[in-house]
Amino acid sequence: MATTRDEKAVNITPAGSNQAPAPSAKYDEKVDGIHEIGLDRMDSEEAQVLEGHLDVTEEDLLQAKAAAETLSLEEVVKLMKNVVSMHGRDPNFPHVVLEKIQEFLANEQNIRSNPEKHHDIITEMKIEAALIQSNSPYAEVRAVVDNTDDPSTPCSTIRSWTIGILFSVILAFVNQLFSVRQPSISIESNVAQLLAFPLGKAWEMWMPYYEFTLFGTKHNLNPGRFSKKEHMLIAIMANTAKSLPYTQYIVWTQVLPQYFNQPYANSFAYQILIALSTNFIGYGLAGITRRFIVYPSYCVWPASLVTIALNSALHHEENHTVPGPFKRLYSMSRFKFFMWAFGAMFVYFWFPNYLFEALTFFSWMQWIAPNNLNLSILTGFQNGTGMFNPFPTFDWNVLLFDSVDPLMVPAFTTFNKTFGMAFFGFIILGIWYTNVWNTGYLPINSNRVFDHYGNLYKVSQAIDEKGMFDEAKYMDYSAAYLSAANTIVYFAFFAIYAATISHIILFHRAEIAIGFRNIWKTVKPKRWSKRSATGESIEEEDVGYKDVHNRLMAVYPEVSELWYLGCLVIAMTLGFAGVAAWPTYTTAGVVPYGLFLAIIFVIPIGIIKAMTGIEVTLNVLAEFIGGAWVEGNALAMNFFKSFGYVTCAHAISFANDLKLAHYIKIPPRHTFTAQMVATLISTFICTGVLNFQVNIENICQTNAPMRFFCPGINTFFTAAVLWGTIGPVKVFGIHGQYKWLLLGFPIGLCIPVIFWLVIRKFPRNKFIRQFHPVALFYGALNWAPYSMSYCWPAVPIAWLSWIYVRNRYLAFWSKYNFVLSAAFSAGIALSGIVMLFSVQWARVSVEWWGNTQPYKGCEDTACTIKTLSEGERFYPWWDANKVPAP
């Protein structure tokens, strides 16, 4: 029962059944005609050895033994062959278990002939097979996800829908209204889940029992105890509603006079059409790709485990003692542990975020000589690289800068991204110190774009009054220049796109083939099915194997692919209407372009996200292709970017919600309806708030009220002009400024091939198996404006949690690890909101050394290795006859 350590032991579901078996009695079993000793006769010492070999807790082992008694050797061999084909190169799958399985299969004939001599390995393989079939092969999943289900548990109730809709409205309204504030305010789904719990319990206590019929179904105003399924359905609605329509950026830049100044974009019909299109188009892909990135057991989705851990902590009242560090037994319940950790982080976060900011930007080495260039570059937190500061921060929120919590994702993800960031950090230092591409005149680690005076690029000086590229003005002004770190970021983007495709083809082609075969099995005409001698249709076995969660979910009616396909068609139709019915200067082909790009990448990106917890976004690729396609037209490029990026991003986000529902056993049709309703509500609320915002006086200007300075919109507009108006051909083309960065594509394509060959050469080396080329390039993406000071602190945390504690105290780790992650995240979120609406809103500051020291010297104003005199400039290094530049 690995997921709910706070509940009583439950029976395990055997393979091929949706019902739990009766408790097994002690008996001996005949396997292939040979008598074997019963599995239940293991002594405690043997059990401890098995726990280490199979990466299981004592409780997992006890449950698996009962199911293992029912398995024959033939069944075990068949299952283990499937396991090796699906998990052979899975870095999440326990390496010691994989070695045992490979040893077992390599000696298959000898084991079949002499089972008595191989009793130990047969016993281990039976228990591992039982774990795989009746639970999950991953300890992190067993830690929080229940392997049983009660279909009668209330889920789609008046209570869950009322609270879910309430939080959908609140999150959409608050997140949209304050999205243009600097700093922004946003309410995350885990905060909504936390706040929804007391509302659900209050409803349970105070609402009357009143039964009525609605749409032919009986409902009760108070269905009884507030269930975890109701709570998770609310969380899914909140998670869906928190995402703002990406097309709002297009509308902002069209409407406001300081940008493109196109009044027609004030039309609510125009805004809602493009918003509905981009918000719903991802659902079609998420549903169609379920068999690739949701249903398979290897698709763990680490982020969902933290959400489930919070849900479990709030709903499981019983508790079990577990052994842990310092040779002690720990009996604190998950709920109590969550509340203590949440409270502690809520209080502590006031120090680094408000009272003592030096705890966040702990550049203690740079403080020795704040104006020392080399010291600041090598150890600085904000304007340096932070490459050589071993203790850069005491702020947990810094570790979450890229939403990849070191307690949440596997340790190999943290190690790979940190190694990748460090490796490319040395290249950045080399580029900057040698003044390659004039980077020495610019800050080393900035994501801004500069002109040839070393100042921020003024896009208004390169465009006409319609926002189109003006070559004469451009030639009178400047080309666009990137910082050293930003050049590496673009190189890494190009590399990661190629690496994603080649990595998936080499390492996961078998899993993708299984997904396609299972889709074909679902959609093929019945007349093509295999038939018996009497002409009856023979039920085909699923390709691969069905884990317990798939078997438990089989009792609920599935959502047809046609539903998702219909959603996709409607969303595309709305997109065609929005783009074609107004003067957007954009081809309607932008909609299928976004879909085509997402179709190529959604499965590779989905598999990587599900296994590693990191997400590859298509924003730069969509921007690159769109800018090259419609060079000189920034608005058209914005549409290419939006549809190309959002379609895949939303599909991945919705797939994560589907996995949440899959783990908690929420009926698929309830999940589908909840996602649709929450998205519809969120889209209309956000669009309505946007219409109000654009009419606020001085919005997005330096004198804007309520700090509505619109930093994200300014960045979006700058990117639109640079890559849509000036165009990527001038910047990255074959004769362009940064043409060598395009080497990222072939290098990214080749690196996974090298790793694949090395792993084939050394298949049993557990360290080589932990290298992940996509995660390595992902580390490089974190540069500009982030530094190693953000990334490095996660390494010791990941090692302590996933390596040290997990390997020594698995039961302790299983009970508390993900709860701790959820508690810290929720504590930071609520503490930040309270601070924002109190002391920060009132602009009450605390002036003392701890809040001023982090902003002195080069940490205040970025230092450069090369300087320019007043009016002096630097010059292009490329052939200006082929790519003109001032």
XYZ file of C-alpha atoms in Angstrom, residues 236 239-240 243-244 246 276-295 299 301 564 567-568 571 594-610 615-618 642-660 671-672 675-676 679:
77
model
C -7.139 19.742 -10.921
C -4.334 23.828 -11.619
C -6.118 24.228 -14.948
C -2.802 29.171 -16.376
C -3.444 32.448 -18.158
C -0.799 33.142 -23.599
C -10.194 29.903 -26.402
C -8.267 28.505 -29.348
C -4.856 28.463 -27.663
C -6.302 27.297 -24.324
C -8.236 24.322 -25.704
C -6.041 23.177 -28.575
C -3.706 21.397 -26.161
C -6.477 19.134 -24.837
C -6.789 17.295 -28.114
C -3.128 16.305 -28.076
C -3.111 15.486 -24.346
C -5.974 13.042 -24.776
C -4.672 11.449 -27.939
C -1.206 10.916 -26.409
C -2.468 9.371 -23.126
C -1.136 5.952 -24.058
C 2.355 7.370 -24.484
C 2.775 9.808 -21.589
C 0.023 9.103 -19.031
C -0.851 5.415 -18.754
C 5.775 7.934 -16.805
C 5.416 12.646 -13.408
C -10.476 14.956 -27.615
C -12.081 19.532 -28.904
C -9.027 19.876 -31.124
C -10.195 24.929 -31.000
C 1.407 25.126 -34.129
C -0.332 21.770 -34.195
C 2.276 20.260 -36.505
C 5.150 21.469 -34.310
C 3.433 20.094 -31.212
C 2.745 16.718 -32.851
C 6.473 16.306 -33.492
C 7.524 17.198 -29.965
C 4.642 16.419 -27.582
C 5.498 12.733 -27.059
C 9.295 13.232 -26.706
C 8.840 16.234 -24.391
C 6.077 14.445 -22.483
C 8.193 11.348 -21.861
C 11.158 13.445 -20.693
C 8.946 15.545 -18.401
C 7.258 12.430 -17.002
C 10.182 20.413 -19.413
C 11.597 21.425 -22.773
C 9.648 24.435 -24.029
C 9.226 25.253 -27.712
C 1.958 31.504 -29.443
C 0.440 28.596 -31.349
C 3.772 26.816 -31.762
C 4.701 27.078 -28.083
C 1.348 26.967 -26.278
C -0.118 23.962 -28.066
C 2.614 21.662 -26.795
C 2.968 23.355 -23.383
C -0.748 23.032 -22.636
C -0.823 19.435 -23.826
C 1.971 18.602 -21.354
C 0.242 20.476 -18.525
C -3.071 18.735 -19.154
C -1.316 15.363 -19.373
C 0.102 15.988 -15.897
C -3.447 16.556 -14.621
C -4.552 13.329 -16.291
C -1.783 11.479 -14.458
C -2.912 13.027 -11.164
C -11.469 14.713 -15.123
C -12.262 15.656 -18.715
C -10.658 20.433 -17.111
C -13.053 21.719 -19.754
C -10.545 26.203 -18.710
